[in-house]
């Protein structure tokens, strides 16, 4: 493994469209996290998976957001009916033991 | 929600000078970690200090932790232009569900001028 991969790197979408992002964590890492980062701010926690189980969702995640991690491997984050306020960098991180979190390069979403 | 404050928000120095960034947090922690982020990129883990440690070194980095004051500092010595980036502290907290997650501060934007 070369690290955590996120796809796409950039996404421009029209308001109201649905978008889906993918994260491939380091293969032996059983814990996977999604964060959102807006310009000039630190990353904010969105959701956490241990294997395939989604154990926590932040109140930042409205009903328009859904995340999955089928089979405990890759994860997807879907945003339905995008709004301009959803424009941000979406970061994925994985870890095995919480002492070393590895972040992907992120997906930058722009809603126009 | 974010854990706490970082100070300063922005720091501009000359190459060769030292850069000190401070971080305060609010709750009990297992450890505190510092990350670096180049513009528009992902975060890179720099150093971790456990809650029972007071100081840690890694190359040109020195981190201190004062759990009584709920604060930490990151010192970069002999800075280089390549150190220009945003630096974030993150506290590793254990949730009521028994798992850990990182909570980040707002970051310090460091600019090192040649």
mmCIF file with all atom_site columns, C-alpha atoms in Angstrom:
data_model
loop_
_atom_site.group_PDB
_atom_site.id
_atom_site.type_symbol
_atom_site.label_atom_id
_atom_site.label_alt_id
_atom_site.label_comp_id
_atom_site.label_asym_id
_atom_site.label_entity_id
_atom_site.label_seq_id
_atom_site.pdbx_PDB_ins_code
_atom_site.Cartn_x
_atom_site.Cartn_y
_atom_site.Cartn_z
_atom_site.occupancy
_atom_site.B_iso_or_equiv
_atom_site.pdbx_formal_charge
_atom_site.auth_seq_id
_atom_site.auth_comp_id
_atom_site.auth_asym_id
_atom_site.auth_atom_id
_atom_site.pdbx_PDB_model_num
ATOM 1   C CA . UNK A 1 1   ? 0.000   0.000  0.000  1.00 0.00 ? 1   UNK A CA 1
ATOM 2   C CA . UNK A 1 2   ? 1.203   3.475  -0.791 1.00 0.00 ? 2   UNK A CA 1
ATOM 3   C CA . UNK A 1 3   ? -1.215  5.175  1.561  1.00 0.00 ? 3   UNK A CA 1
ATOM 4   C CA . UNK A 1 4   ? -4.809  6.328  1.638  1.00 0.00 ? 4   UNK A CA 1
ATOM 5   C CA . UNK A 1 5   ? -6.260  7.036  -1.795 1.00 0.00 ? 5   UNK A CA 1
ATOM 6   C CA . UNK A 1 6   ? -9.174  9.344  -2.485 1.00 0.00 ? 6   UNK A CA 1
ATOM 7   C CA . UNK A 1 7   ? -11.038 9.733  -5.714 1.00 0.00 ? 7   UNK A CA 1
ATOM 8   C CA . UNK A 1 8   ? -11.733 12.085 -7.373 1.00 0.00 ? 8   UNK A CA 1
ATOM 9   C CA . UNK A 1 9   ? -9.228  14.773 -6.388 1.00 0.00 ? 9   UNK A CA 1
ATOM 10  C CA . UNK A 1 10  ? -11.540 17.516 -7.568 1.00 0.00 ? 10  UNK A CA 1
ATOM 11  C CA . UNK A 1 11  ? -15.270 17.614 -8.259 1.00 0.00 ? 11  UNK A CA 1
ATOM 12  C CA . UNK A 1 12  ? -17.299 20.507 -9.588 1.00 0.00 ? 12  UNK A CA 1
ATOM 13  C CA . UNK A 1 13  ? -21.025 19.993 -9.526 1.00 0.00 ? 13  UNK A CA 1
ATOM 14  C CA . UNK A 1 14  ? -24.169 22.023 -9.985 1.00 0.00 ? 14  UNK A CA 1
ATOM 15  C CA . UNK A 1 15  ? -26.351 22.725 -6.985 1.00 0.00 ? 15  UNK A CA 1
ATOM 16  C CA . UNK A 1 16  ? -28.917 20.003 -6.545 1.00 0.00 ? 16  UNK A CA 1
ATOM 17  C CA . UNK A 1 17  ? -26.834 17.228 -8.080 1.00 0.00 ? 17  UNK A CA 1
ATOM 18  C CA . UNK A 1 18  ? -25.671 14.152 -6.174 1.00 0.00 ? 18  UNK A CA 1
ATOM 19  C CA . UNK A 1 19  ? -21.975 13.379 -5.743 1.00 0.00 ? 19  UNK A CA 1
ATOM 20  C CA . UNK A 1 20  ? -20.096 10.364 -4.440 1.00 0.00 ? 20  UNK A CA 1
ATOM 21  C CA . UNK A 1 21  ? -16.532 10.214 -3.195 1.00 0.00 ? 21  UNK A CA 1
ATOM 22  C CA . UNK A 1 22  ? -14.414 7.144  -2.636 1.00 0.00 ? 22  UNK A CA 1
ATOM 23  C CA . UNK A 1 23  ? -11.703 6.387  -0.091 1.00 0.00 ? 23  UNK A CA 1
ATOM 24  C CA . UNK A 1 24  ? -9.361  3.407  -0.178 1.00 0.00 ? 24  UNK A CA 1
ATOM 25  C CA . UNK A 1 25  ? -7.639  3.098  3.206  1.00 0.00 ? 25  UNK A CA 1
ATOM 26  C CA . UNK A 1 26  ? -4.441  1.263  4.002  1.00 0.00 ? 26  UNK A CA 1
ATOM 27  C CA . UNK A 1 27  ? -5.487  -2.363 3.738  1.00 0.00 ? 27  UNK A CA 1
ATOM 28  C CA . UNK A 1 28  ? -4.689  -3.497 7.269  1.00 0.00 ? 28  UNK A CA 1
ATOM 29  C CA . UNK A 1 29  ? -6.328  -0.454 8.890  1.00 0.00 ? 29  UNK A CA 1
ATOM 30  C CA . UNK A 1 30  ? -9.685  -1.367 10.377 1.00 0.00 ? 30  UNK A CA 1
ATOM 31  C CA . UNK A 1 31  ? -10.646 2.185  11.378 1.00 0.00 ? 31  UNK A CA 1
ATOM 32  C CA . UNK A 1 32  ? -11.713 4.755  8.806  1.00 0.00 ? 32  UNK A CA 1
ATOM 33  C CA . UNK A 1 33  ? -12.714 8.385  9.315  1.00 0.00 ? 33  UNK A CA 1
ATOM 34  C CA . UNK A 1 34  ? -14.219 11.111 7.144  1.00 0.00 ? 34  UNK A CA 1
ATOM 35  C CA . UNK A 1 35  ? -13.517 14.777 7.830  1.00 0.00 ? 35  UNK A CA 1
ATOM 36  C CA . UNK A 1 36  ? -14.618 18.002 6.143  1.00 0.00 ? 36  UNK A CA 1
ATOM 37  C CA . UNK A 1 37  ? -12.376 21.055 5.909  1.00 0.00 ? 37  UNK A CA 1
ATOM 38  C CA . UNK A 1 38  ? -13.403 24.512 4.787  1.00 0.00 ? 38  UNK A CA 1
ATOM 39  C CA . UNK A 1 39  ? -10.983 27.232 3.797  1.00 0.00 ? 39  UNK A CA 1
ATOM 40  C CA . UNK A 1 40  ? -8.895  28.506 6.671  1.00 0.00 ? 40  UNK A CA 1
ATOM 41  C CA . UNK A 1 41  ? -10.290 26.000 9.160  1.00 0.00 ? 41  UNK A CA 1
ATOM 42  C CA . UNK A 1 42  ? -9.155  22.731 10.647 1.00 0.00 ? 42  UNK A CA 1
ATOM 43  C CA . UNK A 1 43  ? -10.742 19.431 9.633  1.00 0.00 ? 43  UNK A CA 1
ATOM 44  C CA . UNK A 1 44  ? -14.083 18.661 11.275 1.00 0.00 ? 44  UNK A CA 1
ATOM 45  C CA . UNK A 1 45  ? -15.063 15.102 12.125 1.00 0.00 ? 45  UNK A CA 1
ATOM 46  C CA . UNK A 1 46  ? -17.934 13.690 10.065 1.00 0.00 ? 46  UNK A CA 1
ATOM 47  C CA . UNK A 1 47  ? -18.127 9.960  10.642 1.00 0.00 ? 47  UNK A CA 1
ATOM 48  C CA . UNK A 1 48  ? -16.204 6.880  11.761 1.00 0.00 ? 48  UNK A CA 1
ATOM 49  C CA . UNK A 1 49  ? -16.166 3.234  10.719 1.00 0.00 ? 49  UNK A CA 1
ATOM 50  C CA . UNK A 1 50  ? -14.681 0.292  12.521 1.00 0.00 ? 50  UNK A CA 1
ATOM 51  C CA . UNK A 1 51  ? -14.519 -2.407 9.884  1.00 0.00 ? 51  UNK A CA 1
ATOM 52  C CA . UNK A 1 52  ? -17.907 -2.187 8.155  1.00 0.00 ? 52  UNK A CA 1
ATOM 53  C CA . UNK A 1 53  ? -19.789 -0.713 11.111 1.00 0.00 ? 53  UNK A CA 1
ATOM 54  C CA . UNK A 1 54  ? -20.514 3.018  11.156 1.00 0.00 ? 54  UNK A CA 1
ATOM 55  C CA . UNK A 1 55  ? -20.131 3.846  14.844 1.00 0.00 ? 55  UNK A CA 1
ATOM 56  C CA . UNK A 1 56  ? -20.610 7.596  14.919 1.00 0.00 ? 56  UNK A CA 1
ATOM 57  C CA . UNK A 1 57  ? -22.065 10.323 12.741 1.00 0.00 ? 57  UNK A CA 1
ATOM 58  C CA . UNK A 1 58  ? -21.470 13.971 13.525 1.00 0.00 ? 58  UNK A CA 1
ATOM 59  C CA . UNK A 1 59  ? -24.369 16.358 13.741 1.00 0.00 ? 59  UNK A CA 1
ATOM 60  C CA . UNK A 1 60  ? -22.658 18.071 10.783 1.00 0.00 ? 60  UNK A CA 1
ATOM 61  C CA . UNK A 1 61  ? -23.917 15.191 8.653  1.00 0.00 ? 61  UNK A CA 1
ATOM 62  C CA . UNK A 1 62  ? -27.393 16.121 7.548  1.00 0.00 ? 62  UNK A CA 1
ATOM 63  C CA . UNK A 1 63  ? -29.816 13.603 6.079  1.00 0.00 ? 63  UNK A CA 1
ATOM 64  C CA . UNK A 1 64  ? -28.381 14.444 2.662  1.00 0.00 ? 64  UNK A CA 1
ATOM 65  C CA . UNK A 1 65  ? -25.104 12.780 3.594  1.00 0.00 ? 65  UNK A CA 1
ATOM 66  C CA . UNK A 1 66  ? -24.573 9.048  3.720  1.00 0.00 ? 66  UNK A CA 1
ATOM 67  C CA . UNK A 1 67  ? -21.445 6.982  4.111  1.00 0.00 ? 67  UNK A CA 1
ATOM 68  C CA . UNK A 1 68  ? -20.806 3.294  3.672  1.00 0.00 ? 68  UNK A CA 1
ATOM 69  C CA . UNK A 1 69  ? -17.950 0.901  4.076  1.00 0.00 ? 69  UNK A CA 1
ATOM 70  C CA . UNK A 1 70  ? -19.068 -2.408 2.592  1.00 0.00 ? 70  UNK A CA 1
ATOM 71  C CA . UNK A 1 71  ? -16.934 -5.390 3.593  1.00 0.00 ? 71  UNK A CA 1
ATOM 72  C CA . UNK A 1 72  ? -14.796 -3.149 5.763  1.00 0.00 ? 72  UNK A CA 1
ATOM 73  C CA . UNK A 1 73  ? -12.544 -2.110 2.898  1.00 0.00 ? 73  UNK A CA 1
ATOM 74  C CA . UNK A 1 74  ? -13.100 1.034  0.818  1.00 0.00 ? 74  UNK A CA 1
ATOM 75  C CA . UNK A 1 75  ? -15.615 3.668  1.863  1.00 0.00 ? 75  UNK A CA 1
ATOM 76  C CA . UNK A 1 76  ? -17.925 5.991  -0.036 1.00 0.00 ? 76  UNK A CA 1
ATOM 77  C CA . UNK A 1 77  ? -19.392 9.317  1.015  1.00 0.00 ? 77  UNK A CA 1
ATOM 78  C CA . UNK A 1 78  ? -22.453 10.467 -0.899 1.00 0.00 ? 78  UNK A CA 1
ATOM 79  C CA . UNK A 1 79  ? -24.003 13.899 -0.788 1.00 0.00 ? 79  UNK A CA 1
ATOM 80  C CA . UNK A 1 80  ? -27.482 14.215 -2.228 1.00 0.00 ? 80  UNK A CA 1
ATOM 81  C CA . UNK A 1 81  ? -29.005 17.464 -3.509 1.00 0.00 ? 81  UNK A CA 1
ATOM 82  C CA . UNK A 1 82  ? -25.764 19.377 -3.053 1.00 0.00 ? 82  UNK A CA 1
ATOM 83  C CA . UNK A 1 83  ? -25.826 22.931 -1.747 1.00 0.00 ? 83  UNK A CA 1
ATOM 84  C CA . UNK A 1 84  ? -23.226 25.662 -2.060 1.00 0.00 ? 84  UNK A CA 1
ATOM 85  C CA . UNK A 1 85  ? -22.461 25.256 1.632  1.00 0.00 ? 85  UNK A CA 1
ATOM 86  C CA . UNK A 1 86  ? -21.242 21.735 0.911  1.00 0.00 ? 86  UNK A CA 1
ATOM 87  C CA . UNK A 1 87  ? -18.227 23.153 -0.923 1.00 0.00 ? 87  UNK A CA 1
ATOM 88  C CA . UNK A 1 88  ? -15.202 21.976 1.034  1.00 0.00 ? 88  UNK A CA 1
ATOM 89  C CA . UNK A 1 89  ? -12.310 19.538 1.097  1.00 0.00 ? 89  UNK A CA 1
ATOM 90  C CA . UNK A 1 90  ? -13.425 16.064 2.168  1.00 0.00 ? 90  UNK A CA 1
ATOM 91  C CA . UNK A 1 91  ? -10.639 14.112 3.827  1.00 0.00 ? 91  UNK A CA 1
ATOM 92  C CA . UNK A 1 92  ? -10.437 10.431 4.609  1.00 0.00 ? 92  UNK A CA 1
ATOM 93  C CA . UNK A 1 93  ? -8.108  8.921  7.208  1.00 0.00 ? 93  UNK A CA 1
ATOM 94  C CA . UNK A 1 94  ? -7.386  5.417  8.394  1.00 0.00 ? 94  UNK A CA 1
ATOM 95  C CA . UNK A 1 95  ? -5.579  3.918  11.344 1.00 0.00 ? 95  UNK A CA 1
ATOM 96  C CA . UNK A 1 96  ? -4.949  0.612  13.031 1.00 0.00 ? 96  UNK A CA 1
ATOM 97  C CA . UNK A 1 97  ? -4.130  1.684  16.539 1.00 0.00 ? 97  UNK A CA 1
ATOM 98  C CA . UNK A 1 98  ? -4.986  5.409  16.802 1.00 0.00 ? 98  UNK A CA 1
ATOM 99  C CA . UNK A 1 99  ? -1.320  6.313  17.201 1.00 0.00 ? 99  UNK A CA 1
ATOM 100 C CA . UNK A 1 100 ? -0.769  6.926  13.530 1.00 0.00 ? 100 UNK A CA 1
ATOM 101 C CA . UNK A 1 101 ? -3.549  8.306  11.390 1.00 0.00 ? 101 UNK A CA 1
ATOM 102 C CA . UNK A 1 102 ? -2.837  8.376  7.658  1.00 0.00 ? 102 UNK A CA 1
ATOM 103 C CA . UNK A 1 103 ? -4.765  10.931 5.637  1.00 0.00 ? 103 UNK A CA 1
ATOM 104 C CA . UNK A 1 104 ? -5.556  10.890 1.959  1.00 0.00 ? 104 UNK A CA 1
ATOM 105 C CA . UNK A 1 105 ? -5.003  13.927 -0.256 1.00 0.00 ? 105 UNK A CA 1
ATOM 106 C CA . UNK A 1 106 ? -8.688  14.757 -0.095 1.00 0.00 ? 106 UNK A CA 1
ATOM 107 C CA . UNK A 1 107 ? -11.473 15.469 -2.563 1.00 0.00 ? 107 UNK A CA 1
ATOM 108 C CA . UNK A 1 108 ? -12.145 19.137 -3.171 1.00 0.00 ? 108 UNK A CA 1
ATOM 109 C CA . UNK A 1 109 ? -15.831 19.717 -3.885 1.00 0.00 ? 109 UNK A CA 1
ATOM 110 C CA . UNK A 1 110 ? -17.065 22.905 -5.502 1.00 0.00 ? 110 UNK A CA 1
ATOM 111 C CA . UNK A 1 111 ? -20.818 23.392 -5.802 1.00 0.00 ? 111 UNK A CA 1
ATOM 112 C CA . UNK A 1 112 ? -21.779 26.041 -8.335 1.00 0.00 ? 112 UNK A CA 1
ATOM 113 C CA . UNK B 2 1   ? -16.862 20.657 16.527 1.00 0.00 ? 1   UNK B CA 1
ATOM 114 C CA . UNK B 2 2   ? -13.289 21.774 16.976 1.00 0.00 ? 2   UNK B CA 1
ATOM 115 C CA . UNK B 2 3   ? -11.350 21.115 20.130 1.00 0.00 ? 3   UNK B CA 1
ATOM 116 C CA . UNK B 2 4   ? -9.720  24.408 20.822 1.00 0.00 ? 4   UNK B CA 1
ATOM 117 C CA . UNK B 2 5   ? -7.621  27.327 19.821 1.00 0.00 ? 5   UNK B CA 1
ATOM 118 C CA . UNK B 2 6   ? -4.312  27.626 18.061 1.00 0.00 ? 6   UNK B CA 1
ATOM 119 C CA . UNK B 2 7   ? -2.121  30.635 18.443 1.00 0.00 ? 7   UNK B CA 1
ATOM 120 C CA . UNK B 2 8   ? -1.042  32.497 16.438 1.00 0.00 ? 8   UNK B CA 1
ATOM 121 C CA . UNK B 2 9   ? -3.403  32.090 13.501 1.00 0.00 ? 9   UNK B CA 1
ATOM 122 C CA . UNK B 2 10  ? -0.610  33.181 11.187 1.00 0.00 ? 10  UNK B CA 1
ATOM 123 C CA . UNK B 2 11  ? 3.146   33.455 11.601 1.00 0.00 ? 11  UNK B CA 1
ATOM 124 C CA . UNK B 2 12  ? 5.674   34.986 9.214  1.00 0.00 ? 12  UNK B CA 1
ATOM 125 C CA . UNK B 2 13  ? 9.402   34.504 9.820  1.00 0.00 ? 13  UNK B CA 1
ATOM 126 C CA . UNK B 2 14  ? 12.738  34.506 8.032  1.00 0.00 ? 14  UNK B CA 1
ATOM 127 C CA . UNK B 2 15  ? 14.646  31.359 7.150  1.00 0.00 ? 15  UNK B CA 1
ATOM 128 C CA . UNK B 2 16  ? 16.841  30.237 10.014 1.00 0.00 ? 16  UNK B CA 1
ATOM 129 C CA . UNK B 2 17  ? 14.541  31.600 12.715 1.00 0.00 ? 17  UNK B CA 1
ATOM 130 C CA . UNK B 2 18  ? 12.580  29.406 15.088 1.00 0.00 ? 18  UNK B CA 1
ATOM 131 C CA . UNK B 2 19  ? 8.791   29.111 14.845 1.00 0.00 ? 19  UNK B CA 1
ATOM 132 C CA . UNK B 2 20  ? 6.625   28.437 17.871 1.00 0.00 ? 20  UNK B CA 1
ATOM 133 C CA . UNK B 2 21  ? 2.954   27.510 17.644 1.00 0.00 ? 21  UNK B CA 1
ATOM 134 C CA . UNK B 2 22  ? 0.641   26.972 20.580 1.00 0.00 ? 22  UNK B CA 1
ATOM 135 C CA . UNK B 2 23  ? -2.472  24.893 20.988 1.00 0.00 ? 23  UNK B CA 1
ATOM 136 C CA . UNK B 2 24  ? -5.054  24.766 23.749 1.00 0.00 ? 24  UNK B CA 1
ATOM 137 C CA . UNK B 2 25  ? -7.718  22.135 24.213 1.00 0.00 ? 25  UNK B CA 1
ATOM 138 C CA . UNK B 2 26  ? -10.732 21.549 26.378 1.00 0.00 ? 26  UNK B CA 1
ATOM 139 C CA . UNK B 2 27  ? -11.187 17.925 27.384 1.00 0.00 ? 27  UNK B CA 1
ATOM 140 C CA . UNK B 2 28  ? -9.165  14.966 28.650 1.00 0.00 ? 28  UNK B CA 1
ATOM 141 C CA . UNK B 2 29  ? -6.980  13.401 26.005 1.00 0.00 ? 29  UNK B CA 1
ATOM 142 C CA . UNK B 2 30  ? -5.132  10.161 25.312 1.00 0.00 ? 30  UNK B CA 1
ATOM 143 C CA . UNK B 2 31  ? -2.531  11.893 23.211 1.00 0.00 ? 31  UNK B CA 1
ATOM 144 C CA . UNK B 2 32  ? -1.995  15.036 21.167 1.00 0.00 ? 32  UNK B CA 1
ATOM 145 C CA . UNK B 2 33  ? -0.739  15.010 17.612 1.00 0.00 ? 33  UNK B CA 1
ATOM 146 C CA . UNK B 2 34  ? 0.622   17.669 15.268 1.00 0.00 ? 34  UNK B CA 1
ATOM 147 C CA . UNK B 2 35  ? -0.028  17.614 11.542 1.00 0.00 ? 35  UNK B CA 1
ATOM 148 C CA . UNK B 2 36  ? 1.233   19.645 8.622  1.00 0.00 ? 36  UNK B CA 1
ATOM 149 C CA . UNK B 2 37  ? -0.785  20.566 5.543  1.00 0.00 ? 37  UNK B CA 1
ATOM 150 C CA . UNK B 2 38  ? 0.575   22.094 2.389  1.00 0.00 ? 38  UNK B CA 1
ATOM 151 C CA . UNK B 2 39  ? -1.878  24.255 0.493  1.00 0.00 ? 39  UNK B CA 1
ATOM 152 C CA . UNK B 2 40  ? -4.733  22.211 -0.933 1.00 0.00 ? 40  UNK B CA 1
ATOM 153 C CA . UNK B 2 41  ? -3.258  18.886 0.124  1.00 0.00 ? 41  UNK B CA 1
ATOM 154 C CA . UNK B 2 42  ? -3.890  16.232 2.756  1.00 0.00 ? 42  UNK B CA 1
ATOM 155 C CA . UNK B 2 43  ? -2.474  16.207 6.263  1.00 0.00 ? 43  UNK B CA 1
ATOM 156 C CA . UNK B 2 44  ? 0.879   14.701 7.152  1.00 0.00 ? 44  UNK B CA 1
ATOM 157 C CA . UNK B 2 45  ? 1.480   13.347 10.653 1.00 0.00 ? 45  UNK B CA 1
ATOM 158 C CA . UNK B 2 46  ? 4.480   15.049 12.291 1.00 0.00 ? 46  UNK B CA 1
ATOM 159 C CA . UNK B 2 47  ? 4.681   13.966 15.909 1.00 0.00 ? 47  UNK B CA 1
ATOM 160 C CA . UNK B 2 48  ? 2.604   12.444 18.712 1.00 0.00 ? 48  UNK B CA 1
ATOM 161 C CA . UNK B 2 49  ? 2.935   13.112 22.416 1.00 0.00 ? 49  UNK B CA 1
ATOM 162 C CA . UNK B 2 50  ? 1.146   10.931 24.947 1.00 0.00 ? 50  UNK B CA 1
ATOM 163 C CA . UNK B 2 51  ? -0.770  12.407 27.855 1.00 0.00 ? 51  UNK B CA 1
ATOM 164 C CA . UNK B 2 52  ? 1.861   11.171 30.327 1.00 0.00 ? 52  UNK B CA 1
ATOM 165 C CA . UNK B 2 53  ? 4.735   12.784 28.415 1.00 0.00 ? 53  UNK B CA 1
ATOM 166 C CA . UNK B 2 54  ? 5.874   16.382 28.808 1.00 0.00 ? 54  UNK B CA 1
ATOM 167 C CA . UNK B 2 55  ? 8.285   16.867 25.931 1.00 0.00 ? 55  UNK B CA 1
ATOM 168 C CA . UNK B 2 56  ? 9.208   15.085 22.743 1.00 0.00 ? 56  UNK B CA 1
ATOM 169 C CA . UNK B 2 57  ? 11.709  15.724 19.963 1.00 0.00 ? 57  UNK B CA 1
ATOM 170 C CA . UNK B 2 58  ? 11.835  14.664 16.334 1.00 0.00 ? 58  UNK B CA 1
ATOM 171 C CA . UNK B 2 59  ? 14.548  16.192 14.178 1.00 0.00 ? 59  UNK B CA 1
ATOM 172 C CA . UNK B 2 60  ? 13.972  19.961 14.158 1.00 0.00 ? 60  UNK B CA 1
ATOM 173 C CA . UNK B 2 61  ? 10.620  19.568 15.926 1.00 0.00 ? 61  UNK B CA 1
ATOM 174 C CA . UNK B 2 62  ? 10.082  19.895 19.664 1.00 0.00 ? 62  UNK B CA 1
ATOM 175 C CA . UNK B 2 63  ? 6.668   19.396 21.211 1.00 0.00 ? 63  UNK B CA 1
ATOM 176 C CA . UNK B 2 64  ? 5.662   20.107 24.782 1.00 0.00 ? 64  UNK B CA 1
ATOM 177 C CA . UNK B 2 65  ? 2.484   19.156 26.584 1.00 0.00 ? 65  UNK B CA 1
ATOM 178 C CA . UNK B 2 66  ? 1.083   20.635 29.791 1.00 0.00 ? 66  UNK B CA 1
ATOM 179 C CA . UNK B 2 67  ? -2.017  18.669 30.745 1.00 0.00 ? 67  UNK B CA 1
ATOM 180 C CA . UNK B 2 68  ? -2.678  20.877 33.771 1.00 0.00 ? 68  UNK B CA 1
ATOM 181 C CA . UNK B 2 69  ? -3.051  23.870 31.470 1.00 0.00 ? 69  UNK B CA 1
ATOM 182 C CA . UNK B 2 70  ? -4.492  21.804 28.612 1.00 0.00 ? 70  UNK B CA 1
ATOM 183 C CA . UNK B 2 71  ? -1.959  23.242 26.214 1.00 0.00 ? 71  UNK B CA 1
ATOM 184 C CA . UNK B 2 72  ? 0.778   22.169 23.837 1.00 0.00 ? 72  UNK B CA 1
ATOM 185 C CA . UNK B 2 73  ? 3.429   23.906 21.791 1.00 0.00 ? 73  UNK B CA 1
ATOM 186 C CA . UNK B 2 74  ? 5.271   22.992 18.611 1.00 0.00 ? 74  UNK B CA 1
ATOM 187 C CA . UNK B 2 75  ? 8.711   24.480 18.031 1.00 0.00 ? 75  UNK B CA 1
ATOM 188 C CA . UNK B 2 76  ? 10.370  24.259 14.631 1.00 0.00 ? 76  UNK B CA 1
ATOM 189 C CA . UNK B 2 77  ? 14.023  25.195 14.872 1.00 0.00 ? 77  UNK B CA 1
ATOM 190 C CA . UNK B 2 78  ? 16.174  26.631 12.082 1.00 0.00 ? 78  UNK B CA 1
ATOM 191 C CA . UNK B 2 79  ? 13.175  27.034 9.790  1.00 0.00 ? 79  UNK B CA 1
ATOM 192 C CA . UNK B 2 80  ? 13.409  26.603 6.039  1.00 0.00 ? 80  UNK B CA 1
ATOM 193 C CA . UNK B 2 81  ? 11.283  27.957 3.202  1.00 0.00 ? 81  UNK B CA 1
ATOM 194 C CA . UNK B 2 82  ? 10.024  24.394 2.698  1.00 0.00 ? 82  UNK B CA 1
ATOM 195 C CA . UNK B 2 83  ? 8.448   24.511 6.176  1.00 0.00 ? 83  UNK B CA 1
ATOM 196 C CA . UNK B 2 84  ? 5.843   26.936 4.818  1.00 0.00 ? 84  UNK B CA 1
ATOM 197 C CA . UNK B 2 85  ? 2.502   25.230 5.470  1.00 0.00 ? 85  UNK B CA 1
ATOM 198 C CA . UNK B 2 86  ? -0.415  25.123 7.880  1.00 0.00 ? 86  UNK B CA 1
ATOM 199 C CA . UNK B 2 87  ? 0.156   23.294 11.131 1.00 0.00 ? 87  UNK B CA 1
ATOM 200 C CA . UNK B 2 88  ? -2.649  21.711 13.121 1.00 0.00 ? 88  UNK B CA 1
ATOM 201 C CA . UNK B 2 89  ? -2.793  20.208 16.555 1.00 0.00 ? 89  UNK B CA 1
ATOM 202 C CA . UNK B 2 90  ? -5.249  17.373 17.065 1.00 0.00 ? 90  UNK B CA 1
ATOM 203 C CA . UNK B 2 91  ? -6.326  15.734 20.281 1.00 0.00 ? 91  UNK B CA 1
ATOM 204 C CA . UNK B 2 92  ? -7.038  12.042 20.318 1.00 0.00 ? 92  UNK B CA 1
ATOM 205 C CA . UNK B 2 93  ? -10.147 11.574 22.404 1.00 0.00 ? 93  UNK B CA 1
ATOM 206 C CA . UNK B 2 94  ? -11.916 8.448  23.502 1.00 0.00 ? 94  UNK B CA 1
ATOM 207 C CA . UNK B 2 95  ? -15.631 8.618  22.897 1.00 0.00 ? 95  UNK B CA 1
ATOM 208 C CA . UNK B 2 96  ? -18.349 7.182  25.092 1.00 0.00 ? 96  UNK B CA 1
ATOM 209 C CA . UNK B 2 97  ? -18.499 4.316  22.617 1.00 0.00 ? 97  UNK B CA 1
ATOM 210 C CA . UNK B 2 98  ? -14.938 3.352  23.465 1.00 0.00 ? 98  UNK B CA 1
ATOM 211 C CA . UNK B 2 99  ? -13.216 4.334  20.246 1.00 0.00 ? 99  UNK B CA 1
ATOM 212 C CA . UNK B 2 100 ? -10.803 7.147  19.458 1.00 0.00 ? 100 UNK B CA 1
ATOM 213 C CA . UNK B 2 101 ? -11.129 10.063 17.098 1.00 0.00 ? 101 UNK B CA 1
ATOM 214 C CA . UNK B 2 102 ? -9.042  13.131 16.298 1.00 0.00 ? 102 UNK B CA 1
ATOM 215 C CA . UNK B 2 103 ? -10.380 16.588 16.993 1.00 0.00 ? 103 UNK B CA 1
ATOM 216 C CA . UNK B 2 104 ? -8.486  19.397 15.269 1.00 0.00 ? 104 UNK B CA 1
ATOM 217 C CA . UNK B 2 105 ? -7.779  23.006 16.060 1.00 0.00 ? 105 UNK B CA 1
ATOM 218 C CA . UNK B 2 106 ? -8.080  25.792 13.485 1.00 0.00 ? 106 UNK B CA 1
ATOM 219 C CA . UNK B 2 107 ? -4.386  25.729 12.657 1.00 0.00 ? 107 UNK B CA 1
ATOM 220 C CA . UNK B 2 108 ? -1.462  28.116 12.336 1.00 0.00 ? 108 UNK B CA 1
ATOM 221 C CA . UNK B 2 109 ? -0.410  29.277 8.884  1.00 0.00 ? 109 UNK B CA 1
ATOM 222 C CA . UNK B 2 110 ? 3.361   29.502 8.802  1.00 0.00 ? 110 UNK B CA 1
ATOM 223 C CA . UNK B 2 111 ? 5.218   31.421 6.110  1.00 0.00 ? 111 UNK B CA 1
ATOM 224 C CA . UNK B 2 112 ? 9.012   31.145 6.036  1.00 0.00 ? 112 UNK B CA 1
ATOM 225 C CA . UNK B 2 113 ? 10.700  33.715 3.803  1.00 0.00 ? 113 UNK B CA 1
ATOM 226 C CA . UNK B 2 114 ? 14.090  33.070 2.171  1.00 0.00 ? 114 UNK B CA 1
#
